[in-house]
Short mmCIF file of C-alpha atoms in Angstrom, two decimals:
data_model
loop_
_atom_site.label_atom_id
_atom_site.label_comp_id
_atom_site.label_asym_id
_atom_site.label_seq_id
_atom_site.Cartn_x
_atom_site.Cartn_y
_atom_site.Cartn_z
CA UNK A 939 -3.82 32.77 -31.44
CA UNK A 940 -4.87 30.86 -28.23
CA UNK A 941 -5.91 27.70 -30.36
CA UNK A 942 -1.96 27.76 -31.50
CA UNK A 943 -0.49 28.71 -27.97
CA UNK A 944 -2.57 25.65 -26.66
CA UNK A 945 -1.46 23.47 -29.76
CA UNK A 946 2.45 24.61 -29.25
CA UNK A 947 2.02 23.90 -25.30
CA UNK A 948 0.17 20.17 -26.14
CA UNK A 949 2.89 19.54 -28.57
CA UNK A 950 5.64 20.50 -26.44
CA UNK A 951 4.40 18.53 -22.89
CA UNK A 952 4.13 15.66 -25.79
CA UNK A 953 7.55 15.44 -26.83
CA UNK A 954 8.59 16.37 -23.32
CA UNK A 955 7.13 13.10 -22.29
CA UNK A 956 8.45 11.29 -25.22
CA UNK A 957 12.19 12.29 -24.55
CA UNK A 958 11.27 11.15 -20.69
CA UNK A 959 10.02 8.29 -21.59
CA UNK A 960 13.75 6.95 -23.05
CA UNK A 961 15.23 7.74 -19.52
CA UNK A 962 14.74 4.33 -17.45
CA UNK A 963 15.72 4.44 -13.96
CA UNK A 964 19.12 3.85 -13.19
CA UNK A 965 19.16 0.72 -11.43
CA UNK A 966 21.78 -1.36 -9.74
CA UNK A 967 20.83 -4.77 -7.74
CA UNK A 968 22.88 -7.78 -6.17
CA UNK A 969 22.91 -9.98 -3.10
CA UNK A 970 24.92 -10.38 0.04
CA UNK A 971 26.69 -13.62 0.62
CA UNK A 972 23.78 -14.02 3.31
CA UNK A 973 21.16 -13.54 1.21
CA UNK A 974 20.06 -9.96 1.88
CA UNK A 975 19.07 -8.09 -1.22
CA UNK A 976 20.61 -4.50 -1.92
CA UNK A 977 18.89 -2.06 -4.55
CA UNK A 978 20.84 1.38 -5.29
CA UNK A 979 18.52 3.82 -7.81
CA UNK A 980 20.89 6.63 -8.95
CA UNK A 981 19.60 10.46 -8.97
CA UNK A 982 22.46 12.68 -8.62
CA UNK A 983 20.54 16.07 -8.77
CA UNK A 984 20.60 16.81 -5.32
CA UNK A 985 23.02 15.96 -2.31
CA UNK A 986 20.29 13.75 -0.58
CA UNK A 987 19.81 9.64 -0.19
CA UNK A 988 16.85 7.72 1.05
CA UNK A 989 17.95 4.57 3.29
CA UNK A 990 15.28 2.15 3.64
CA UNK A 991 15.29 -1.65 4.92
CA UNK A 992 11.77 -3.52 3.76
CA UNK A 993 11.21 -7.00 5.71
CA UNK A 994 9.53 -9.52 3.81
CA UNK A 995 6.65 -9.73 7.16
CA UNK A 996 4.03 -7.67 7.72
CA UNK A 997 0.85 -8.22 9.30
CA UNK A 998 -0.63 -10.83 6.78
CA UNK A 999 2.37 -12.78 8.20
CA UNK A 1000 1.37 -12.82 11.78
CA UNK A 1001 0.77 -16.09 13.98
CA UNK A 1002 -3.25 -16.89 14.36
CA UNK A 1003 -4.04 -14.66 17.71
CA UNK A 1004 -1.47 -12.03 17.51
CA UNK A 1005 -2.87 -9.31 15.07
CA UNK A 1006 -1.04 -6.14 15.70
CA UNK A 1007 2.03 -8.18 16.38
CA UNK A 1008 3.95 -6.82 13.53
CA UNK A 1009 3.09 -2.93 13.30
CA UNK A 1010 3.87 -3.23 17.56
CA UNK A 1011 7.36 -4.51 16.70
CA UNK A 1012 8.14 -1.61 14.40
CA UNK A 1013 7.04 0.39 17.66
CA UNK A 1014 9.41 -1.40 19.54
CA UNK A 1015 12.67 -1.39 17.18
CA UNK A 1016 12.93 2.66 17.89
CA UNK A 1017 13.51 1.23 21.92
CA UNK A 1018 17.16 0.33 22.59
CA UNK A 1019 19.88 -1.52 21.33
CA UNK A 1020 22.81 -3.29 22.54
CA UNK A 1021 24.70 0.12 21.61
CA UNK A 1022 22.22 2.79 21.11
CA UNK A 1023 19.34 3.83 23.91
CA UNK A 1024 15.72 4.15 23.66
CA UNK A 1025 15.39 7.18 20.72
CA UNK A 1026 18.78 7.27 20.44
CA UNK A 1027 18.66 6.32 16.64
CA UNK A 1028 15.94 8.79 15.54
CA UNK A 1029 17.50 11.71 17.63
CA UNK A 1030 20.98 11.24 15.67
CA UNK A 1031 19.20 11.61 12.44
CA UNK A 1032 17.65 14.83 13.49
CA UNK A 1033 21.22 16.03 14.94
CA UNK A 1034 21.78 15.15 11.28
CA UNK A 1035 19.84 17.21 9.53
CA UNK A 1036 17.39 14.22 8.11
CA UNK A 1037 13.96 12.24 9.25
CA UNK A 1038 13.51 8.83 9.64
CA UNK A 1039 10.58 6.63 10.57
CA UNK A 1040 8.67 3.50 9.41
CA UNK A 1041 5.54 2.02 8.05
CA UNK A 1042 3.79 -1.44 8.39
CA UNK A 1043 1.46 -3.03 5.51
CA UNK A 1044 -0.13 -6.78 5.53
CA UNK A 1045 3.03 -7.64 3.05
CA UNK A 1046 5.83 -5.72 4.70
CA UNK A 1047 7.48 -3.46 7.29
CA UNK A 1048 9.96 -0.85 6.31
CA UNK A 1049 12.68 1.52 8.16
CA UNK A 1050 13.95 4.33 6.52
CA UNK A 1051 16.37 7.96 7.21
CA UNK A 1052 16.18 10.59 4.73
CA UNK A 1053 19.67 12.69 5.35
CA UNK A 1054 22.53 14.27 3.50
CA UNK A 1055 24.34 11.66 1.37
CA UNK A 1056 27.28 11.72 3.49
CA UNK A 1057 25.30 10.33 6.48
CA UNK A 1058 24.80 7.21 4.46
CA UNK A 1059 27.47 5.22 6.32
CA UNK A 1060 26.04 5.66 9.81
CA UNK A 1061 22.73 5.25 8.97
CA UNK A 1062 24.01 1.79 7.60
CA UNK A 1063 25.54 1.18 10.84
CA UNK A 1064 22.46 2.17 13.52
CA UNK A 1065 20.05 0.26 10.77
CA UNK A 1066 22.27 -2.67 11.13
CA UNK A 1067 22.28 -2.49 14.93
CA UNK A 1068 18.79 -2.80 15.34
CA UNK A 1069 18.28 -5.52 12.97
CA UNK A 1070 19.96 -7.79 15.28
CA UNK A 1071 20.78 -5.99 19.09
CA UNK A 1072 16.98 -5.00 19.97
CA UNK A 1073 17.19 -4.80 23.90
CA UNK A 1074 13.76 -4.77 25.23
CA UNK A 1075 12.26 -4.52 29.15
CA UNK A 1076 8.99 -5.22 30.24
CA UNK A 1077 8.30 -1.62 30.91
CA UNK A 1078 8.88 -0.93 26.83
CA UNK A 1079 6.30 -3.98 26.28
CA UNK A 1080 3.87 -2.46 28.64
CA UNK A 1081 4.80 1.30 27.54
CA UNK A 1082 4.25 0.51 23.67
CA UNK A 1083 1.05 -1.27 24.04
CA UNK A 1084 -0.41 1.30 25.40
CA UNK A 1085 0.71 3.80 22.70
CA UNK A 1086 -0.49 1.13 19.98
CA UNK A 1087 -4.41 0.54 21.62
CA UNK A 1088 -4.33 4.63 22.15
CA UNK A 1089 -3.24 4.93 17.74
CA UNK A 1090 -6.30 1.68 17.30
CA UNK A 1091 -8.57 4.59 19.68
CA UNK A 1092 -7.46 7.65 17.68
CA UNK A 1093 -7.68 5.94 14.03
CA UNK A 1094 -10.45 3.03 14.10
CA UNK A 1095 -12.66 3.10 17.10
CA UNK A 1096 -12.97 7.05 16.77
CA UNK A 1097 -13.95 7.25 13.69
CA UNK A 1098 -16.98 5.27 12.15
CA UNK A 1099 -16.13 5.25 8.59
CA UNK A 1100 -12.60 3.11 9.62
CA UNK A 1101 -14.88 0.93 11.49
CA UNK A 1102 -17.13 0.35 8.74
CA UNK A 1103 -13.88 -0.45 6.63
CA UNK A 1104 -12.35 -2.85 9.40
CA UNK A 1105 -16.04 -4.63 8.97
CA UNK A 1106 -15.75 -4.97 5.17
CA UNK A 1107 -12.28 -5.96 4.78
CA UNK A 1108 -13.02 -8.57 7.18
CA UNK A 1109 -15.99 -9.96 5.24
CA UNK A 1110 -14.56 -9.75 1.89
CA UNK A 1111 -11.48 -12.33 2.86
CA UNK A 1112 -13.30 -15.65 3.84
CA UNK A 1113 -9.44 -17.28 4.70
CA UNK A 1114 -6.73 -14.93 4.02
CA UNK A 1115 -5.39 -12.67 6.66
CA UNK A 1116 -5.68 -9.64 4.44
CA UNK A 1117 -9.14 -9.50 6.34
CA UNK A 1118 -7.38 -8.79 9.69
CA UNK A 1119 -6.55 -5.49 10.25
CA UNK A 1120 -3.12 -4.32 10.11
CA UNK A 1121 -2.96 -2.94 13.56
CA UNK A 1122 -4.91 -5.99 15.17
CA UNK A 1123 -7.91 -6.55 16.73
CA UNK A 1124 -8.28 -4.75 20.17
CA UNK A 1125 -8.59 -7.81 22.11
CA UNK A 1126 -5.43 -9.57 20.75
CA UNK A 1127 -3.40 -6.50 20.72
CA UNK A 1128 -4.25 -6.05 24.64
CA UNK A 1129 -2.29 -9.38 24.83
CA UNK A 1130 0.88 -9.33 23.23
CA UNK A 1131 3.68 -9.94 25.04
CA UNK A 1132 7.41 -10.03 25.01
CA UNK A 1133 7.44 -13.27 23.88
CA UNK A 1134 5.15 -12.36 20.62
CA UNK A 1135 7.32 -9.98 20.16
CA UNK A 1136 10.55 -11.38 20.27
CA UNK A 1137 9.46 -13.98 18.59
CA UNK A 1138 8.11 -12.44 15.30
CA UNK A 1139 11.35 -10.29 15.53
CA UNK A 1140 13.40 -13.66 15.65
CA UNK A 1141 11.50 -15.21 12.83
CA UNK A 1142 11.47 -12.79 10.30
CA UNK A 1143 14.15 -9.90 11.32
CA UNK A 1144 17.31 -11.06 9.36
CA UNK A 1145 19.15 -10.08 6.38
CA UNK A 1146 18.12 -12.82 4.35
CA UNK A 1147 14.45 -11.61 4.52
CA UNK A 1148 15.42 -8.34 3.72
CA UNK A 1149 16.00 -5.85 0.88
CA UNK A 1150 18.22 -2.59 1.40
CA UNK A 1151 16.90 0.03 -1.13
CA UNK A 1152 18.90 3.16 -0.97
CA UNK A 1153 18.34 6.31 -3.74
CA UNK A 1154 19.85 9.56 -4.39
CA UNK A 1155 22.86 10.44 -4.83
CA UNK A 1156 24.70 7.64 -4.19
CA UNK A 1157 27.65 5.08 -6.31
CA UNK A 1158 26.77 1.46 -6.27
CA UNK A 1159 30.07 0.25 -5.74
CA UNK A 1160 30.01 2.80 -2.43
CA UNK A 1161 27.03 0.90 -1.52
CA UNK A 1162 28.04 -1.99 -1.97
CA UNK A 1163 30.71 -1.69 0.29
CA UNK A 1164 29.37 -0.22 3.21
CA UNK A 1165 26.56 -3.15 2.92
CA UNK A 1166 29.32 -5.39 2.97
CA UNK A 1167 30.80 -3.79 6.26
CA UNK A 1168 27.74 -3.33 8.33
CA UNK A 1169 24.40 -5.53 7.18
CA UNK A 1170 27.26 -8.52 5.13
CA UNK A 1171 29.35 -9.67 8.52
CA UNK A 1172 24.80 -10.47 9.90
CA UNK A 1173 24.55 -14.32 10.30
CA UNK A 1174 21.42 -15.37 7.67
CA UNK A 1175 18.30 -17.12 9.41
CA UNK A 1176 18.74 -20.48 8.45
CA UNK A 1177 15.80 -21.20 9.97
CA UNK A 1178 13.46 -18.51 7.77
CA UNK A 1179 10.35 -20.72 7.29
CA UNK A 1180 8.90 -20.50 3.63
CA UNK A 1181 6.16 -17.55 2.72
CA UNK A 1182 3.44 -19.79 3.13
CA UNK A 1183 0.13 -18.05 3.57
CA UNK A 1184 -4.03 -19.56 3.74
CA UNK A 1185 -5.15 -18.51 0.34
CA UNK A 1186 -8.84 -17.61 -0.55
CA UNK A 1187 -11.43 -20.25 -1.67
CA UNK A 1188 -13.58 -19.55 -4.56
CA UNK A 1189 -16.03 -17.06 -3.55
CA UNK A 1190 -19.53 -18.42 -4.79
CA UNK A 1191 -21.58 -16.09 -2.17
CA UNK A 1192 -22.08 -12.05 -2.42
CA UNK A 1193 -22.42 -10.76 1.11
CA UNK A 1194 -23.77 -7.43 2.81
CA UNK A 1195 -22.22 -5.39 5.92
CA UNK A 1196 -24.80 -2.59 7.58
CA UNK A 1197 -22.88 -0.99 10.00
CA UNK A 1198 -24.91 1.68 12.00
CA UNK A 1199 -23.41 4.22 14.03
CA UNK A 1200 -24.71 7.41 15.64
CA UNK A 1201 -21.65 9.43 14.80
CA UNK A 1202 -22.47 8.96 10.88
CA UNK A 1203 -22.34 12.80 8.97
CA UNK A 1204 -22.79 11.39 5.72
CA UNK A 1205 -24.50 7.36 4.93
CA UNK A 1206 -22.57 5.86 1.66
CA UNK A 1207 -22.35 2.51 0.12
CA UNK A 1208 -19.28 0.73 -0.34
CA UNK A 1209 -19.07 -2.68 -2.67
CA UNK A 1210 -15.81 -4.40 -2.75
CA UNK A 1211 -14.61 -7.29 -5.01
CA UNK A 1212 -11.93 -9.62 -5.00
CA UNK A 1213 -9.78 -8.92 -7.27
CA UNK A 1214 -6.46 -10.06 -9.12
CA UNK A 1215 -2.82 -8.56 -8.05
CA UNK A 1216 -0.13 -7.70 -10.04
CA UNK A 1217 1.83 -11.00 -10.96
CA UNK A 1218 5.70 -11.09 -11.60
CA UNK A 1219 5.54 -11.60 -14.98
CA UNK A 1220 1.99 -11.26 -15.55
CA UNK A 1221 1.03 -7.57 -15.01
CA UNK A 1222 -1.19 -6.82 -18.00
CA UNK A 1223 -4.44 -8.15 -15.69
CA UNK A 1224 -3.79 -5.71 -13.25
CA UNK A 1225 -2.86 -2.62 -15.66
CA UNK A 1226 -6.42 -2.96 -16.95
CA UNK A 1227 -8.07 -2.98 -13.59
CA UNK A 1228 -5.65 0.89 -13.09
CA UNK A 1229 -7.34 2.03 -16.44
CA UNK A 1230 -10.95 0.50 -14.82
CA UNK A 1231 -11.01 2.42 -11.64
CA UNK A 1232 -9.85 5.52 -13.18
CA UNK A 1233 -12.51 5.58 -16.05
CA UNK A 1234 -15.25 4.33 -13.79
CA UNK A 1235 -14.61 6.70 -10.68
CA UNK A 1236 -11.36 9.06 -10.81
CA UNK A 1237 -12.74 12.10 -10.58
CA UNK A 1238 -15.64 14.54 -12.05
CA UNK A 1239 -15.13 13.78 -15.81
CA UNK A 1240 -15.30 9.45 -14.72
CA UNK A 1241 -18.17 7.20 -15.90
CA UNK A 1242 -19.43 6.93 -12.63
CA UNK A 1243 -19.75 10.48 -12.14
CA UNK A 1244 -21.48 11.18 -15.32
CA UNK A 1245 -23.75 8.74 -14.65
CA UNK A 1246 -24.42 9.33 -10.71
CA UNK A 1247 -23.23 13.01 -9.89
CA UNK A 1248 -24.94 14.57 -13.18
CA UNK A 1249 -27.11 13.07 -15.18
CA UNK A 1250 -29.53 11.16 -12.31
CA UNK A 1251 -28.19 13.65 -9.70
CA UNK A 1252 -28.69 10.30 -7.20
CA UNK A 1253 -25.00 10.95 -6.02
CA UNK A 1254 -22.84 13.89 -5.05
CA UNK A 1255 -19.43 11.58 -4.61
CA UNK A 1256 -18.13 8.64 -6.63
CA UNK A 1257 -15.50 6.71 -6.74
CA UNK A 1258 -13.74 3.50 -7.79
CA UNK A 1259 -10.44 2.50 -6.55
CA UNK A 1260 -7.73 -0.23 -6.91
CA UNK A 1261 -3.84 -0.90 -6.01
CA UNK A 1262 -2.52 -4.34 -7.67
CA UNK A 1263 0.80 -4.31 -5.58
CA UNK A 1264 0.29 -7.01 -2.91
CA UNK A 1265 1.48 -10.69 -2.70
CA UNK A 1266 -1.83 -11.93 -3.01
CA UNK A 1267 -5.10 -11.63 -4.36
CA UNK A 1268 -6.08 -7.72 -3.46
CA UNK A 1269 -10.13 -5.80 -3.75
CA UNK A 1270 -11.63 -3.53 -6.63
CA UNK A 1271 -13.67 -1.06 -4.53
CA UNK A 1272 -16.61 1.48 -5.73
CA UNK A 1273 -18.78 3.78 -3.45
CA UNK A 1274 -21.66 5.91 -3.67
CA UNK A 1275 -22.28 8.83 -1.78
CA UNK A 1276 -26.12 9.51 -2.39
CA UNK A 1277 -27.55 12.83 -2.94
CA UNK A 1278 -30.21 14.32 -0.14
CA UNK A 1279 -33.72 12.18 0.27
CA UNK A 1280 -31.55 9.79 -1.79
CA UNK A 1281 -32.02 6.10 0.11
CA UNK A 1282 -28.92 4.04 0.15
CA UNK A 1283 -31.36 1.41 -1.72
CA UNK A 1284 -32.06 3.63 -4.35
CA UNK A 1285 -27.68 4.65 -4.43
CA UNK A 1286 -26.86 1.58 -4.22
CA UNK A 1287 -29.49 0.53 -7.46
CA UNK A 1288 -28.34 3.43 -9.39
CA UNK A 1289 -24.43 1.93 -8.95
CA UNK A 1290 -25.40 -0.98 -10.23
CA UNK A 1291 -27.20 -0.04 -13.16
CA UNK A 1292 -24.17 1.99 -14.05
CA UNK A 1293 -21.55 -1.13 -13.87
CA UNK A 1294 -23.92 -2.90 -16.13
CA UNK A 1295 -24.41 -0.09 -18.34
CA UNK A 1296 -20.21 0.82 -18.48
CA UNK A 1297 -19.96 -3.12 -19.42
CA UNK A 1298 -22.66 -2.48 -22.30
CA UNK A 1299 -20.98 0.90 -23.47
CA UNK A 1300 -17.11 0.23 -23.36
CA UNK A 1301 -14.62 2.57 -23.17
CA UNK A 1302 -14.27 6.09 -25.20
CA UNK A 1303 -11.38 6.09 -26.87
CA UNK A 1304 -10.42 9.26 -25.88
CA UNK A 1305 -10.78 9.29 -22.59
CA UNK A 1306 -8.33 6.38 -22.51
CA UNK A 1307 -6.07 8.21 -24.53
CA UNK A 1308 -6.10 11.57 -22.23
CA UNK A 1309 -5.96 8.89 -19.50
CA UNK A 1310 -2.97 7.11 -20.10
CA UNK A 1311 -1.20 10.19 -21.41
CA UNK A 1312 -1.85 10.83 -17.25
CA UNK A 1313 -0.30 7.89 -16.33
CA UNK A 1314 2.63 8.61 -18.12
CA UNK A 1315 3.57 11.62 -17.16
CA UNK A 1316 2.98 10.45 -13.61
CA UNK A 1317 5.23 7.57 -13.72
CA UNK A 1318 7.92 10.09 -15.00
CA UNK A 1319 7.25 13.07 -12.48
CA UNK A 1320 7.63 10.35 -10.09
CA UNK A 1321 11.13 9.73 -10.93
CA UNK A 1322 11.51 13.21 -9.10
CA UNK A 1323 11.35 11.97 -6.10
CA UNK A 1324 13.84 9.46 -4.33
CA UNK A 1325 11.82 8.74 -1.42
CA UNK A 1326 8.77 7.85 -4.01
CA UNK A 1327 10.99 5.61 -5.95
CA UNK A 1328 12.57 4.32 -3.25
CA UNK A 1329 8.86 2.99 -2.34
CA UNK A 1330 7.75 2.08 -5.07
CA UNK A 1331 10.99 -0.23 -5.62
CA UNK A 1332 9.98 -1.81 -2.06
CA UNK A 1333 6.48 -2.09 -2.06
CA UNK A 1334 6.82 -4.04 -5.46
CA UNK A 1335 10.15 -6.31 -4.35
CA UNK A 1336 8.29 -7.62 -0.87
CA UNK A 1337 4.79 -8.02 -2.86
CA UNK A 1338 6.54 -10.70 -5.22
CA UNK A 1339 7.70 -8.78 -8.15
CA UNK A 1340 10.10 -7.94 -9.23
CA UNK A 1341 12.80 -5.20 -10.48
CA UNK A 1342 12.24 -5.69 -14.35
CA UNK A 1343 8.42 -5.83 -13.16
CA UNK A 1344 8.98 -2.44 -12.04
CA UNK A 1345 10.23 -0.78 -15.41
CA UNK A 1346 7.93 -2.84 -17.16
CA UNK A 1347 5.27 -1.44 -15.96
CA UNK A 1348 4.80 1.89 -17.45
CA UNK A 1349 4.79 0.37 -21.14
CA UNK A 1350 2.32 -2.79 -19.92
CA UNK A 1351 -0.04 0.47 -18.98
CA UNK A 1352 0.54 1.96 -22.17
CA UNK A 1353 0.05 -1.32 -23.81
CA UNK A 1354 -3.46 -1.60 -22.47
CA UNK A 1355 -6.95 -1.56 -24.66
CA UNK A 1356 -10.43 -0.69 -24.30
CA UNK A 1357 -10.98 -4.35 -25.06
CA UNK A 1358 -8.81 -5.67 -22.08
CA UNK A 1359 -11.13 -3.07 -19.21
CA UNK A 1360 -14.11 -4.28 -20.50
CA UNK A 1361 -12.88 -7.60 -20.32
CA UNK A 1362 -11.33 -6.89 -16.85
CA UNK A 1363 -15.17 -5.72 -15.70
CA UNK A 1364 -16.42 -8.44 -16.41
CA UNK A 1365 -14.13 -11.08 -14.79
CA UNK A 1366 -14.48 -8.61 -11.79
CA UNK A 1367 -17.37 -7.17 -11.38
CA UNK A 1368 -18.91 -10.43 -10.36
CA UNK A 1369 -21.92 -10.20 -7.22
CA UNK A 1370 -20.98 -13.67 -5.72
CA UNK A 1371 -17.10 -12.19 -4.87
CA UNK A 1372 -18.46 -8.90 -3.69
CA UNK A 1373 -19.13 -7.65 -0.03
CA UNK A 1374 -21.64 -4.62 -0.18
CA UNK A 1375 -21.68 -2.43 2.53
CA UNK A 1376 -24.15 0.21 3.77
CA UNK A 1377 -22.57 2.97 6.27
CA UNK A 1378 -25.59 4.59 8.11
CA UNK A 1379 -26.50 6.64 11.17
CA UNK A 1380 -27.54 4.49 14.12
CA UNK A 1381 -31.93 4.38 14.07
CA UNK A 1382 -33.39 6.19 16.35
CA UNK A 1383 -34.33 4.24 19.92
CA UNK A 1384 -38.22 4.63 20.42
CA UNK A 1385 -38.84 5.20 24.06
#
């Protein structure tokens, strides 16, 4: 009887999945006469719409000697406006029942109110405002620093294992600004200025470098017209310089980062690789290196852990990781946490005996199967959530792909095969574009 209740309850998440897998999200883009981009995903379940503006700048977009330049502008743009005061904004979302807030990666910066969907309008209209009418005074410059080097305190310089990262991100990118850290290095964030400010806000803060996503429950055509009325009568930069960015040389040279501190619980090793993005048009590269990290280190049941965590017992943590959505090239990461009176050496051996092993063995077919029966059912659950989608839609847009990228993508994972991992291992699992990093407590000072 339980073998047939589990059988019924397989079959029936099965053909759950296939029904949800006819229902594509319901999608509606087009353009402002000056150039911005508007994106309206319909889900009229509940009474609720996510307003989000993503900027094609983020930190990787920076001027040479201003790190931090970009996540300290988002700071700034909740200051005040020609017609709203300093908090003004974020207090009339909370009068109005919703949250707003923002986020800044190396390929974007992004805005966004989560309210009722008859608050859309004004949030339109304050969003609008502060895209052009940001009125700043030394004593916000000054104020907002501060606040900035006191988040670098609380999340880097605090805490030994985001130093360690800082280090290997930094070592890994020979030329591309992904290898600066998003909120800047301490020294160059002490000196920004009004004048960094204002002008990275000048450059890259106008509607033609932007894209208004808004989901829930929302009609295009409304959309479309309150776009028209509040972000349409914005002037376009005709001065937005081209996306140009330093791109990364051939890496021909595997390098090592030992980073000792005396706050250490627990030593790992950490090996990064350079590793391929997902292209507009050109996904399947990336899908493979998603199916990679999750067989080699997603969890208990993963190659890595078999390997590591219970056969050798070398290891009681592994893990493999990868995200494909940036502009350019991005890392495949792997660590090993060893066991007790296990040396890093000895972890870091073990790892790569496993790698060369996985490349030797392939993939188990079902594993991959179970895996990307996972993945579906993730993208779909996802589809649950309009602030999720609403992300996803922008991350992907400002990295360079684009909307039929997006709804491509679930069938390009299903599409994948063991043949194209193993292959994807091997183009990527290469020593001479790898940075391999030991975290360990500071050695003891003889006296």
């Amino acid at each position: 009887m339980l073998r047939a209740i589990t059988l019924a309850l397989g079959l029936s998440v099965a053909t759950s999945l296939t029904h949800a897998q006819e229902i594509d999200d319901v999608v509606t883009s087009f353009e402002l006469d000056n150039g911005m981009q508007v994106v309206v995903i319909e889900d009229h379940r509940v009474p609720v719409v996510q307003h989000m503006v993503w900027y094609r700048a983020g930190s990787a977009d920076e001027p040479i000697g201003s790190s931090g330049v970009a996540h300290f502008l988002e700071h700034l743009l909740f200051k005040a406006t020609d017609t709203l005061e300093s908090g003004e904004l974020s207090a009339t979302v909370a009068a109005n029942g919703g949250r707003d807030n923002a986020f800044t990666s190396w390929d974007y910066t992004a805005y966004f109110q989560r309210v009722a969907a008859d608050r859309l309008d004004l949030m339109m209209q304050m969003e609008a405002d502060r895209m052009v009418n940001i009125r700043l005074t030394e004593r916000d410059i000054v104020t907002e620093r501060q606040v900035i080097l006191e988040e670098r305190n609380q999340r880097v310089e605090n805490n030994p294992r985001a130093l360690f990262s800082e280090q290997m991100n930094a070592a890994q990118y020979l030329n591309h600004r992904y290898g600066v850290p998003i909120i800047g290095w301490r020294h160059e964030m002490e000196a920004l200025d009004m004048e960094d400010a204002i002008s990275f806000y000048d450059i890259h803060y106008s509607p033609n470098n932007a894209i208004l996503i808004v989901s829930g429950d929302v009609d295009p055509e409304e959309v479309r017209a309150l776009a028209e009325i509040h972000y349409g009568v914005i002037p376009a930069n005709p001065a937005l310089p081209e996306r140009i960015r330093s791109q990364e040389p051939p890496q021909r040279a595997e390098r090592r980062v030992i980073y000792r501190d005396a706050r250490v619980a627990q030593p790992y090793v950490s090996r990064s690789y350079i590793a391929p993005e997902r292209d507009s048009g050109a996904q399947e590269k990336a899908a493979a290196l998603v199916f990679l990290a999750e067989i080699l280190g997603g969890g208990t049941t993963s190659y890595l852990a078999e390997k590591l965590q219970f056969d050798s017992q070398v290891a009681v943590f592994t893990g493999a990781f990868y995200s494909g959505v940036s502009l350019d090239d991005t890392s495949f990461d792997v660590i090993v946490v060893p066991a007790p009176n296990v040396t890093l050496e000895e972890a870091e051996a073990a790892m790569d005996t496993a790698l060369a092993q996985f490349i030797e063995d392939g993939v188990d077919a079902e594993q991959l199967d179970r895996i990307k029966m996972q993945l579906r059912a993730s993208e779909i659950y996802a589809r649950d959530n309009a602030e999720g989608i609403a992300n996803r839609y922008g991350r992907a847009l400002t990295s360079g792909l684009t909307i039929a990228d997006v709804q491509a993508w679930p069938d390009i994972l299903q599409a994948v095969t063991a043949e194209d991992i193993v292959e994807a291992a091997r183009a990527v699992l290469r020593p001479e574009a790898s940075v391999t990093g030991w975290l360990m407590q500071a050695e003891e000072v003889l006296q």
